[in-house]
């Protein structure tokens, strides 16, 4: 099944492909997704094939309302409901006990389903027009940097999918924060676009199950992930060896020992949200530049700085 990929803003066209069981690129506020009918195992299989993704890596299900979520999960703990009220739509994914209607292929056999309401007007409208939710991983080949524009999706998946719905550059820029629940306790499985501080304002102190080695249950947490083709070295500023022909990803100030020309500041104003928004596009740009290697400095470990550090660490692993 080979298509020339079209980029466009036509929701009806995207819905037509999805209704036919095909997969399309969709915008969200975090990163672009590779979406298919979550209730149709053939469409879900197609997602795994296009992405070259191992079947042990479960997918996130996208819907447009809390009422919809209730159709797919057995129960919603109080804490989860409070998070939903406060942060959905938004960059938050909850792990909830699934109903049988969600195919095992979506959850890789786990009894929880990862579910979220993406905060993007085009995709919310698309979801309202469909009679099913969308399973969607990030729309990149497995292990590579996630796409934050329709063009990124096209560059990597042209010929493999019929359509990319173009919703512009994503506003948040890193994937959703994933939260599960155990005995009334919130557990963070992936740091992401919703700051842990915001979650803790509702849940109290969270626990982490953010693995850094190979963990078949949570492969977004694979030690090496989100990786450019070039070698990336992630370290505290003082530990980076001075070198020519390398590119440096820094936060708000140029670091010493390198030419300013070699460096990209993710946010000259020192805004971690802006830095997160720019991160993946800059990694791509440097991966396609003349630099032989990419250095990245450690960001402040607060707010979205945690997600930035997490992605850079995995990109460098
Ligand atoms: O922002 C996002 O979440 C984006 C956009 C497209 O929505 N999606 C995304 O999907 O990042 P993906 O497939 O690249 O990452 C999903 C992560 C994986 O690490 C997967 O292991 C984890 O979610 N996951 C899914 N279901 C799970 C479950 N039941 N238990 C634990 N982890 C789960
Ligand atoms: Mg991904």
mmCIF file of C-alpha atoms and ligand atoms in Angstrom:
data_model
loop_
_atom_site.group_PDB
_atom_site.id
_atom_site.type_symbol
_atom_site.label_atom_id
_atom_site.label_comp_id
_atom_site.label_asym_id
_atom_site.label_seq_id
_atom_site.Cartn_x
_atom_site.Cartn_y
_atom_site.Cartn_z
ATOM 1 C CA UNK A 1 0.000 0.000 0.000
ATOM 2 C CA UNK A 2 1.997 2.972 -1.261
ATOM 3 C CA UNK A 3 0.659 6.513 -1.295
ATOM 4 C CA UNK A 4 2.155 9.837 -2.072
ATOM 5 C CA UNK A 5 1.526 11.675 1.206
ATOM 6 C CA UNK A 6 -0.601 14.825 1.062
ATOM 7 C CA UNK A 7 -0.308 17.594 3.670
ATOM 8 C CA UNK A 8 -3.537 19.530 4.181
ATOM 9 C CA UNK A 9 -5.986 21.049 6.624
ATOM 10 C CA UNK A 10 -9.091 19.134 5.518
ATOM 11 C CA UNK A 11 -10.651 17.326 8.474
ATOM 12 C CA UNK A 12 -13.183 15.560 6.243
ATOM 13 C CA UNK A 13 -10.374 14.138 4.140
ATOM 14 C CA UNK A 14 -8.523 12.907 7.236
ATOM 15 C CA UNK A 15 -11.766 11.355 8.542
ATOM 16 C CA UNK A 16 -12.346 9.620 5.203
ATOM 17 C CA UNK A 17 -8.997 7.811 5.434
ATOM 18 C CA UNK A 18 -9.511 6.944 9.101
ATOM 19 C CA UNK A 19 -13.008 5.579 8.417
ATOM 20 C CA UNK A 20 -11.462 3.362 5.734
ATOM 21 C CA UNK A 21 -9.031 1.878 8.297
ATOM 22 C CA UNK A 22 -5.994 3.801 7.107
ATOM 23 C CA UNK A 23 -3.605 5.821 9.297
ATOM 24 C CA UNK A 24 -2.907 9.566 9.056
ATOM 25 C CA UNK A 25 -0.664 12.131 10.742
ATOM 26 C CA UNK A 26 -2.498 14.384 13.210
ATOM 27 C CA UNK A 27 -1.435 17.491 15.123
ATOM 28 C CA UNK A 28 -1.645 17.712 18.904
ATOM 29 C CA UNK A 29 -0.296 20.320 21.301
ATOM 30 C CA UNK A 30 2.652 18.044 22.199
ATOM 31 C CA UNK A 31 3.952 16.294 19.063
ATOM 32 C CA UNK A 32 2.338 14.970 15.883
ATOM 33 C CA UNK A 33 0.678 11.573 16.151
ATOM 34 C CA UNK A 34 0.305 8.687 13.710
ATOM 35 C CA UNK A 35 -3.387 7.948 14.156
ATOM 36 C CA UNK A 36 -5.698 5.049 13.404
ATOM 37 C CA UNK A 37 -9.039 3.690 14.652
ATOM 38 C CA UNK A 38 -8.212 2.443 18.163
ATOM 39 C CA UNK A 39 -11.090 -0.062 18.058
ATOM 40 C CA UNK A 40 -9.952 -1.673 14.804
ATOM 41 C CA UNK A 41 -7.041 -4.114 15.274
ATOM 42 C CA UNK A 42 -6.115 -3.928 11.567
ATOM 43 C CA UNK A 43 -5.724 -0.154 11.733
ATOM 44 C CA UNK A 44 -3.718 -0.515 14.947
ATOM 45 C CA UNK A 45 -1.461 -3.101 13.307
ATOM 46 C CA UNK A 46 -0.907 -0.691 10.444
ATOM 47 C CA UNK A 47 0.356 1.925 12.947
ATOM 48 C CA UNK A 48 2.942 -0.524 14.296
ATOM 49 C CA UNK A 49 4.026 -1.421 10.755
ATOM 50 C CA UNK A 50 4.364 2.146 9.470
ATOM 51 C CA UNK A 51 6.287 3.171 12.574
ATOM 52 C CA UNK A 52 8.371 0.018 12.669
ATOM 53 C CA UNK A 53 7.449 -0.196 16.320
ATOM 54 C CA UNK A 54 7.737 -3.330 18.462
ATOM 55 C CA UNK A 55 4.368 -4.755 19.516
ATOM 56 C CA UNK A 56 5.350 -4.749 23.185
ATOM 57 C CA UNK A 57 5.161 -0.930 23.173
ATOM 58 C CA UNK A 58 1.546 0.092 23.951
ATOM 59 C CA UNK A 59 -0.210 3.062 22.310
ATOM 60 C CA UNK A 60 -2.039 6.099 23.682
ATOM 61 C CA UNK A 61 -5.769 6.415 22.909
ATOM 62 C CA UNK A 62 -7.037 9.916 22.038
ATOM 63 C CA UNK A 63 -10.618 11.090 22.630
ATOM 64 C CA UNK A 64 -12.408 14.449 22.813
ATOM 65 C CA UNK A 65 -14.189 14.361 26.181
ATOM 66 C CA UNK A 66 -14.316 12.802 29.626
ATOM 67 C CA UNK A 67 -17.675 11.254 28.679
ATOM 68 C CA UNK A 68 -15.892 9.477 25.833
ATOM 69 C CA UNK A 69 -13.131 8.268 28.168
ATOM 70 C CA UNK A 70 -15.794 6.642 30.334
ATOM 71 C CA UNK A 71 -16.745 4.392 27.412
ATOM 72 C CA UNK A 72 -13.291 2.826 27.380
ATOM 73 C CA UNK A 73 -12.287 2.466 31.036
ATOM 74 C CA UNK A 74 -13.722 0.415 33.903
ATOM 75 C CA UNK A 75 -13.419 3.111 36.534
ATOM 76 C CA UNK A 76 -11.906 6.530 37.194
ATOM 77 C CA UNK A 77 -10.262 7.003 40.601
ATOM 78 C CA UNK A 78 -11.124 10.331 42.339
ATOM 79 C CA UNK A 79 -7.612 11.615 41.891
ATOM 80 C CA UNK A 80 -7.740 10.861 38.165
ATOM 81 C CA UNK A 81 -11.043 12.652 37.865
ATOM 82 C CA UNK A 82 -9.610 15.750 39.519
ATOM 83 C CA UNK A 83 -6.646 15.708 37.150
ATOM 84 C CA UNK A 84 -9.008 15.353 34.185
ATOM 85 C CA UNK A 85 -11.113 18.295 35.318
ATOM 86 C CA UNK A 86 -8.083 20.484 35.769
ATOM 87 C CA UNK A 87 -5.798 19.462 32.879
ATOM 88 C CA UNK A 88 -7.857 17.918 30.066
ATOM 89 C CA UNK A 89 -7.692 18.739 27.233
ATOM 90 C CA UNK A 90 -3.937 19.046 27.728
ATOM 91 C CA UNK A 91 -0.561 17.312 27.715
ATOM 92 C CA UNK A 92 -1.562 14.653 30.259
ATOM 93 C CA UNK A 93 -2.070 10.918 29.663
ATOM 94 C CA UNK A 94 -3.724 8.771 32.338
ATOM 95 C CA UNK A 95 -3.325 5.019 32.759
ATOM 96 C CA UNK A 96 -6.759 3.577 33.600
ATOM 97 C CA UNK A 97 -8.149 0.029 33.732
ATOM 98 C CA UNK A 98 -9.413 -0.769 30.252
ATOM 99 C CA UNK A 99 -12.714 -2.200 29.072
ATOM 100 C CA UNK A 100 -12.699 -5.129 26.633
ATOM 101 C CA UNK A 101 -13.681 -2.848 23.760
ATOM 102 C CA UNK A 102 -10.055 -1.628 23.645
ATOM 103 C CA UNK A 103 -8.104 -4.266 21.670
ATOM 104 C CA UNK A 104 -5.213 -5.966 23.504
ATOM 105 C CA UNK A 105 -2.938 -4.891 20.658
ATOM 106 C CA UNK A 106 -3.400 -1.249 21.715
ATOM 107 C CA UNK A 107 -2.238 -1.931 25.273
ATOM 108 C CA UNK A 108 0.259 -4.704 24.449
ATOM 109 C CA UNK A 109 -1.764 -6.995 26.673
ATOM 110 C CA UNK A 110 -1.658 -4.706 29.724
ATOM 111 C CA UNK A 111 -4.911 -4.275 31.647
ATOM 112 C CA UNK A 112 -4.571 -0.475 31.670
ATOM 113 C CA UNK A 113 -5.093 1.822 28.694
ATOM 114 C CA UNK A 114 -3.193 5.099 28.260
ATOM 115 C CA UNK A 115 -5.749 7.748 27.361
ATOM 116 C CA UNK A 116 -5.724 11.495 26.765
ATOM 117 C CA UNK A 117 -7.624 14.452 25.305
ATOM 118 C CA UNK A 118 -5.245 16.385 23.050
ATOM 119 C CA UNK A 119 -5.580 20.160 23.149
ATOM 120 C CA UNK A 120 -5.591 20.984 19.465
ATOM 121 C CA UNK A 121 -8.636 22.504 17.721
ATOM 122 C CA UNK A 122 -8.278 20.554 14.450
ATOM 123 C CA UNK A 123 -7.809 17.213 16.142
ATOM 124 C CA UNK A 124 -10.585 17.812 18.679
ATOM 125 C CA UNK A 125 -12.907 18.589 15.771
ATOM 126 C CA UNK A 126 -11.721 15.487 13.919
ATOM 127 C CA UNK A 127 -12.325 13.319 17.002
ATOM 128 C CA UNK A 128 -15.870 14.722 17.322
ATOM 129 C CA UNK A 129 -16.619 13.757 13.737
ATOM 130 C CA UNK A 130 -15.425 10.170 14.197
ATOM 131 C CA UNK A 131 -17.400 7.366 15.823
ATOM 132 C CA UNK A 132 -14.231 5.893 17.387
ATOM 133 C CA UNK A 133 -11.190 7.072 19.388
ATOM 134 C CA UNK A 134 -7.744 7.303 17.785
ATOM 135 C CA UNK A 135 -4.715 5.285 18.823
ATOM 136 C CA UNK A 136 -1.678 7.406 18.087
ATOM 137 C CA UNK A 137 1.992 7.130 18.936
ATOM 138 C CA UNK A 138 4.299 9.970 17.989
ATOM 139 C CA UNK A 139 4.579 10.026 14.180
ATOM 140 C CA UNK A 140 8.278 9.230 13.923
ATOM 141 C CA UNK A 141 10.060 6.013 13.027
ATOM 142 C CA UNK A 142 10.594 4.105 16.296
ATOM 143 C CA UNK A 143 13.448 5.523 18.362
ATOM 144 C CA UNK A 144 13.906 8.743 16.351
ATOM 145 C CA UNK A 145 13.067 12.345 17.327
ATOM 146 C CA UNK A 146 9.325 13.097 17.574
ATOM 147 C CA UNK A 147 7.834 15.409 14.916
ATOM 148 C CA UNK A 148 6.609 18.873 15.872
ATOM 149 C CA UNK A 149 5.492 20.023 12.397
ATOM 150 C CA UNK A 150 3.534 18.415 9.545
ATOM 151 C CA UNK A 151 6.659 18.718 7.424
ATOM 152 C CA UNK A 152 8.640 16.595 9.911
ATOM 153 C CA UNK A 153 6.014 13.870 9.534
ATOM 154 C CA UNK A 154 6.153 14.143 5.762
ATOM 155 C CA UNK A 155 9.956 14.020 5.705
ATOM 156 C CA UNK A 156 9.970 10.676 7.470
ATOM 157 C CA UNK A 157 6.759 8.979 6.419
ATOM 158 C CA UNK A 158 6.152 10.207 2.863
ATOM 159 C CA UNK A 159 4.860 7.303 0.794
ATOM 160 C CA UNK A 160 3.790 5.306 3.842
ATOM 161 C CA UNK A 161 0.653 7.241 4.835
ATOM 162 C CA UNK A 162 -1.945 8.998 2.684
ATOM 163 C CA UNK A 163 -2.447 12.208 4.651
ATOM 164 C CA UNK A 164 -1.001 14.544 7.282
ATOM 165 C CA UNK A 165 -3.455 16.950 8.876
ATOM 166 C CA UNK A 166 -1.522 20.202 9.171
ATOM 167 C CA UNK A 167 -2.157 22.026 12.441
ATOM 168 C CA UNK A 168 1.020 24.118 12.446
ATOM 169 C CA UNK A 169 3.970 23.789 14.800
ATOM 170 C CA UNK A 170 3.018 22.166 18.107
ATOM 171 C CA UNK A 171 2.770 24.505 21.108
ATOM 172 C CA UNK A 172 4.150 22.314 23.879
ATOM 173 C CA UNK A 173 6.796 20.436 21.915
ATOM 174 C CA UNK A 174 7.438 17.425 24.172
ATOM 175 C CA UNK A 175 5.175 14.405 24.659
ATOM 176 C CA UNK A 176 2.450 14.221 27.297
ATOM 177 C CA UNK A 177 3.191 13.422 30.930
ATOM 178 C CA UNK A 178 1.992 9.879 31.730
ATOM 179 C CA UNK A 179 0.406 9.248 35.143
ATOM 180 C CA UNK A 180 -0.963 6.039 36.662
ATOM 181 C CA UNK A 181 -2.523 5.267 40.037
ATOM 182 C CA UNK A 182 -1.864 2.676 42.694
ATOM 183 C CA UNK A 183 -3.509 2.600 46.127
ATOM 184 C CA UNK A 184 -4.531 6.251 45.940
ATOM 185 C CA UNK A 185 -1.045 7.306 44.925
ATOM 186 C CA UNK A 186 -0.166 9.045 41.634
ATOM 187 C CA UNK A 187 2.757 7.527 39.751
ATOM 188 C CA UNK A 188 4.563 9.335 36.943
ATOM 189 C CA UNK A 189 5.657 6.974 34.142
ATOM 190 C CA UNK A 190 6.972 9.603 31.757
ATOM 191 C CA UNK A 191 7.821 13.234 32.483
ATOM 192 C CA UNK A 192 6.464 15.434 29.719
ATOM 193 C CA UNK A 193 4.520 18.502 28.678
ATOM 194 C CA UNK A 194 2.576 18.927 31.920
ATOM 195 C CA UNK A 195 4.931 19.922 34.755
ATOM 196 C CA UNK A 196 5.058 17.504 37.681
ATOM 197 C CA UNK A 197 4.619 20.517 39.987
ATOM 198 C CA UNK A 198 1.181 21.091 38.411
ATOM 199 C CA UNK A 199 0.208 17.466 38.934
ATOM 200 C CA UNK A 200 1.402 17.538 42.532
ATOM 201 C CA UNK A 201 -0.779 20.582 43.215
ATOM 202 C CA UNK A 202 -3.691 18.142 42.896
ATOM 203 C CA UNK A 203 -2.274 14.748 43.896
ATOM 204 C CA UNK A 204 0.343 15.627 46.499
ATOM 205 C CA UNK A 205 3.850 14.224 46.082
ATOM 206 C CA UNK A 206 4.037 11.755 43.198
ATOM 207 C CA UNK A 207 6.133 8.616 42.904
ATOM 208 C CA UNK A 208 8.119 7.831 39.793
ATOM 209 C CA UNK A 209 8.279 4.725 37.682
ATOM 210 C CA UNK A 210 10.440 6.345 35.039
ATOM 211 C CA UNK A 211 12.764 3.644 33.964
ATOM 212 C CA UNK A 212 16.110 4.249 32.403
ATOM 213 C CA UNK A 213 16.986 0.802 31.253
ATOM 214 C CA UNK A 214 15.165 -1.450 28.815
ATOM 215 C CA UNK A 215 11.715 -1.935 30.229
ATOM 216 C CA UNK A 216 9.323 -3.661 27.855
ATOM 217 C CA UNK A 217 6.365 -2.252 29.783
ATOM 218 C CA UNK A 218 7.225 1.370 29.141
ATOM 219 C CA UNK A 219 9.401 1.621 26.057
ATOM 220 C CA UNK A 220 8.978 5.405 25.746
ATOM 221 C CA UNK A 221 11.254 5.094 28.703
ATOM 222 C CA UNK A 222 13.793 2.978 26.847
ATOM 223 C CA UNK A 223 17.242 4.136 27.722
ATOM 224 C CA UNK A 224 17.949 5.104 24.126
ATOM 225 C CA UNK A 225 15.053 6.921 22.476
ATOM 226 C CA UNK A 226 14.232 10.243 20.838
ATOM 227 C CA UNK A 227 17.678 9.919 19.254
ATOM 228 C CA UNK A 228 19.243 11.828 16.365
ATOM 229 C CA UNK A 229 21.483 9.972 13.926
ATOM 230 C CA UNK A 230 24.516 11.931 15.085
ATOM 231 C CA UNK A 231 26.117 11.254 18.404
ATOM 232 C CA UNK A 232 24.668 13.486 21.107
ATOM 233 C CA UNK A 233 26.530 14.190 24.329
ATOM 234 C CA UNK A 234 24.465 15.458 27.229
ATOM 235 C CA UNK A 235 26.322 16.905 30.222
ATOM 236 C CA UNK A 236 26.673 19.774 32.644
ATOM 237 C CA UNK A 237 28.113 22.805 30.930
ATOM 238 C CA UNK A 238 31.454 22.592 32.735
ATOM 239 C CA UNK A 239 32.011 18.998 31.599
ATOM 240 C CA UNK A 240 31.708 19.550 27.854
ATOM 241 C CA UNK A 241 35.100 19.392 26.118
ATOM 242 C CA UNK A 242 35.752 22.342 23.800
ATOM 243 C CA UNK A 243 35.646 21.159 20.212
ATOM 244 C CA UNK A 244 35.194 22.536 16.754
ATOM 245 C CA UNK A 245 32.705 21.053 14.302
ATOM 246 C CA UNK A 246 30.246 20.301 17.046
ATOM 247 C CA UNK A 247 26.906 22.024 17.574
ATOM 248 C CA UNK A 248 25.779 22.982 21.054
ATOM 249 C CA UNK A 249 22.222 23.094 22.391
ATOM 250 C CA UNK A 250 22.071 25.590 25.264
ATOM 251 C CA UNK A 251 19.292 27.222 27.255
ATOM 252 C CA UNK A 252 19.343 31.031 27.514
ATOM 253 C CA UNK A 253 23.044 31.964 27.450
ATOM 254 C CA UNK A 254 25.890 31.036 25.159
ATOM 255 C CA UNK A 255 28.350 28.832 26.973
ATOM 256 C CA UNK A 256 32.035 29.561 27.062
ATOM 257 C CA UNK A 257 34.600 27.617 25.081
ATOM 258 C CA UNK A 258 32.483 27.543 21.912
ATOM 259 C CA UNK A 259 31.826 30.016 19.144
ATOM 260 C CA UNK A 260 28.375 31.584 19.289
ATOM 261 C CA UNK A 261 27.930 30.384 15.694
ATOM 262 C CA UNK A 262 28.151 26.798 16.885
ATOM 263 C CA UNK A 263 25.410 27.240 19.456
ATOM 264 C CA UNK A 264 21.622 27.282 19.462
ATOM 265 C CA UNK A 265 19.786 28.830 22.393
ATOM 266 C CA UNK A 266 16.431 27.135 22.975
ATOM 267 C CA UNK A 267 15.076 30.217 24.771
ATOM 268 C CA UNK A 268 17.113 33.446 24.966
ATOM 269 C CA UNK A 269 14.509 34.731 27.469
ATOM 270 C CA UNK A 270 15.063 31.799 29.819
ATOM 271 C CA UNK A 271 11.566 30.331 29.423
ATOM 272 C CA UNK A 272 11.561 26.541 29.864
ATOM 273 C CA UNK A 273 8.212 26.203 28.055
ATOM 274 C CA UNK A 274 9.658 27.951 25.025
ATOM 275 C CA UNK A 275 12.775 25.772 25.235
ATOM 276 C CA UNK A 276 10.633 22.597 25.265
ATOM 277 C CA UNK A 277 8.678 23.847 22.293
ATOM 278 C CA UNK A 278 11.892 24.328 20.272
ATOM 279 C CA UNK A 279 13.796 21.250 21.445
ATOM 280 C CA UNK A 280 12.900 18.604 18.846
ATOM 281 C CA UNK A 281 12.994 20.951 15.842
ATOM 282 C CA UNK A 282 16.468 22.112 16.871
ATOM 283 C CA UNK A 283 17.666 18.524 17.353
ATOM 284 C CA UNK A 284 16.473 17.726 13.834
ATOM 285 C CA UNK A 285 18.045 20.849 12.379
ATOM 286 C CA UNK A 286 21.408 20.000 13.967
ATOM 287 C CA UNK A 287 21.121 16.367 12.912
ATOM 288 C CA UNK A 288 20.914 17.660 9.316
ATOM 289 C CA UNK A 289 23.702 20.259 9.735
ATOM 290 C CA UNK A 290 27.433 20.062 9.062
ATOM 291 C CA UNK A 291 28.238 19.479 12.720
ATOM 292 C CA UNK A 292 29.875 16.116 13.383
ATOM 293 C CA UNK A 293 28.417 15.801 16.866
ATOM 294 C CA UNK A 294 25.816 17.473 19.067
ATOM 295 C CA UNK A 295 26.461 18.625 22.623
ATOM 296 C CA UNK A 296 23.583 19.522 24.906
ATOM 297 C CA UNK A 297 23.796 21.111 28.317
ATOM 298 C CA UNK A 298 21.698 20.098 31.293
ATOM 299 C CA UNK A 299 18.660 22.344 31.840
ATOM 300 C CA UNK A 300 17.259 23.454 35.217
ATOM 301 C CA UNK A 301 15.407 20.479 36.679
ATOM 302 C CA UNK A 302 12.082 22.252 37.260
ATOM 303 C CA UNK A 303 8.890 22.653 35.219
ATOM 304 C CA UNK A 304 9.355 21.461 31.643
ATOM 305 C CA UNK A 305 13.121 21.417 32.245
ATOM 306 C CA UNK A 306 12.633 17.885 33.582
ATOM 307 C CA UNK A 307 11.128 16.679 30.321
ATOM 308 C CA UNK A 308 13.870 18.436 28.340
ATOM 309 C CA UNK A 309 16.587 16.746 30.430
ATOM 310 C CA UNK A 310 14.819 13.395 30.149
ATOM 311 C CA UNK A 311 14.657 13.588 26.332
ATOM 312 C CA UNK A 312 18.259 14.811 26.005
ATOM 313 C CA UNK A 313 19.506 12.056 28.289
ATOM 314 C CA UNK A 314 17.785 9.379 26.207
ATOM 315 C CA UNK A 315 18.876 11.033 22.962
ATOM 316 C CA UNK A 316 22.431 10.723 24.218
ATOM 317 C CA UNK A 317 22.207 7.177 25.569
HETATM 318 O O1 LIG B 1 2.069 13.531 23.644
HETATM 319 C C1 LIG B 1 1.913 12.321 23.429
HETATM 320 O O2 LIG B 1 1.662 11.520 24.331
HETATM 321 C C2 LIG B 1 2.039 11.862 21.971
HETATM 322 C C3 LIG B 1 0.900 12.453 21.164
HETATM 323 C C4 LIG B 1 0.883 11.946 19.739
HETATM 324 O O3 LIG B 1 -0.307 12.187 21.813
HETATM 325 N N1 LIG B 1 2.053 10.432 21.897
HETATM 326 C C5 LIG B 1 3.116 9.674 22.303
HETATM 327 O O4 LIG B 1 2.956 8.325 22.050
HETATM 328 O O5 LIG B 1 4.109 10.130 22.807
HETATM 329 P P1 LIG B 1 4.156 7.279 22.083
HETATM 330 O O6 LIG B 1 3.570 6.033 21.553
HETATM 331 O O7 LIG B 1 5.323 7.822 21.361
HETATM 332 O O8 LIG B 1 4.438 7.090 23.588
HETATM 333 C C6 LIG B 1 3.478 6.454 24.391
HETATM 334 C C7 LIG B 1 4.086 5.961 25.649
HETATM 335 C C8 LIG B 1 5.009 4.799 25.430
HETATM 336 O O9 LIG B 1 6.184 5.031 26.170
HETATM 337 C C9 LIG B 1 4.236 3.638 25.997
HETATM 338 O O10 LIG B 1 5.081 2.655 26.487
HETATM 339 C C10 LIG B 1 3.438 4.300 27.094
HETATM 340 O O11 LIG B 1 3.042 5.509 26.493
HETATM 341 N N2 LIG B 1 2.237 3.543 27.425
HETATM 342 C C11 LIG B 1 1.145 3.340 26.669
HETATM 343 N N3 LIG B 1 0.250 2.567 27.289
HETATM 344 C C12 LIG B 1 0.768 2.272 28.487
HETATM 345 C C13 LIG B 1 0.319 1.503 29.608
HETATM 346 N N4 LIG B 1 -0.861 0.878 29.606
HETATM 347 N N5 LIG B 1 1.141 1.419 30.682
HETATM 348 C C14 LIG B 1 2.345 2.070 30.700
HETATM 349 N N6 LIG B 1 2.815 2.796 29.674
HETATM 350 C C15 LIG B 1 2.053 2.905 28.582
HETATM 351 MG MG1 LIG B 2 7.228 8.289 20.790
#
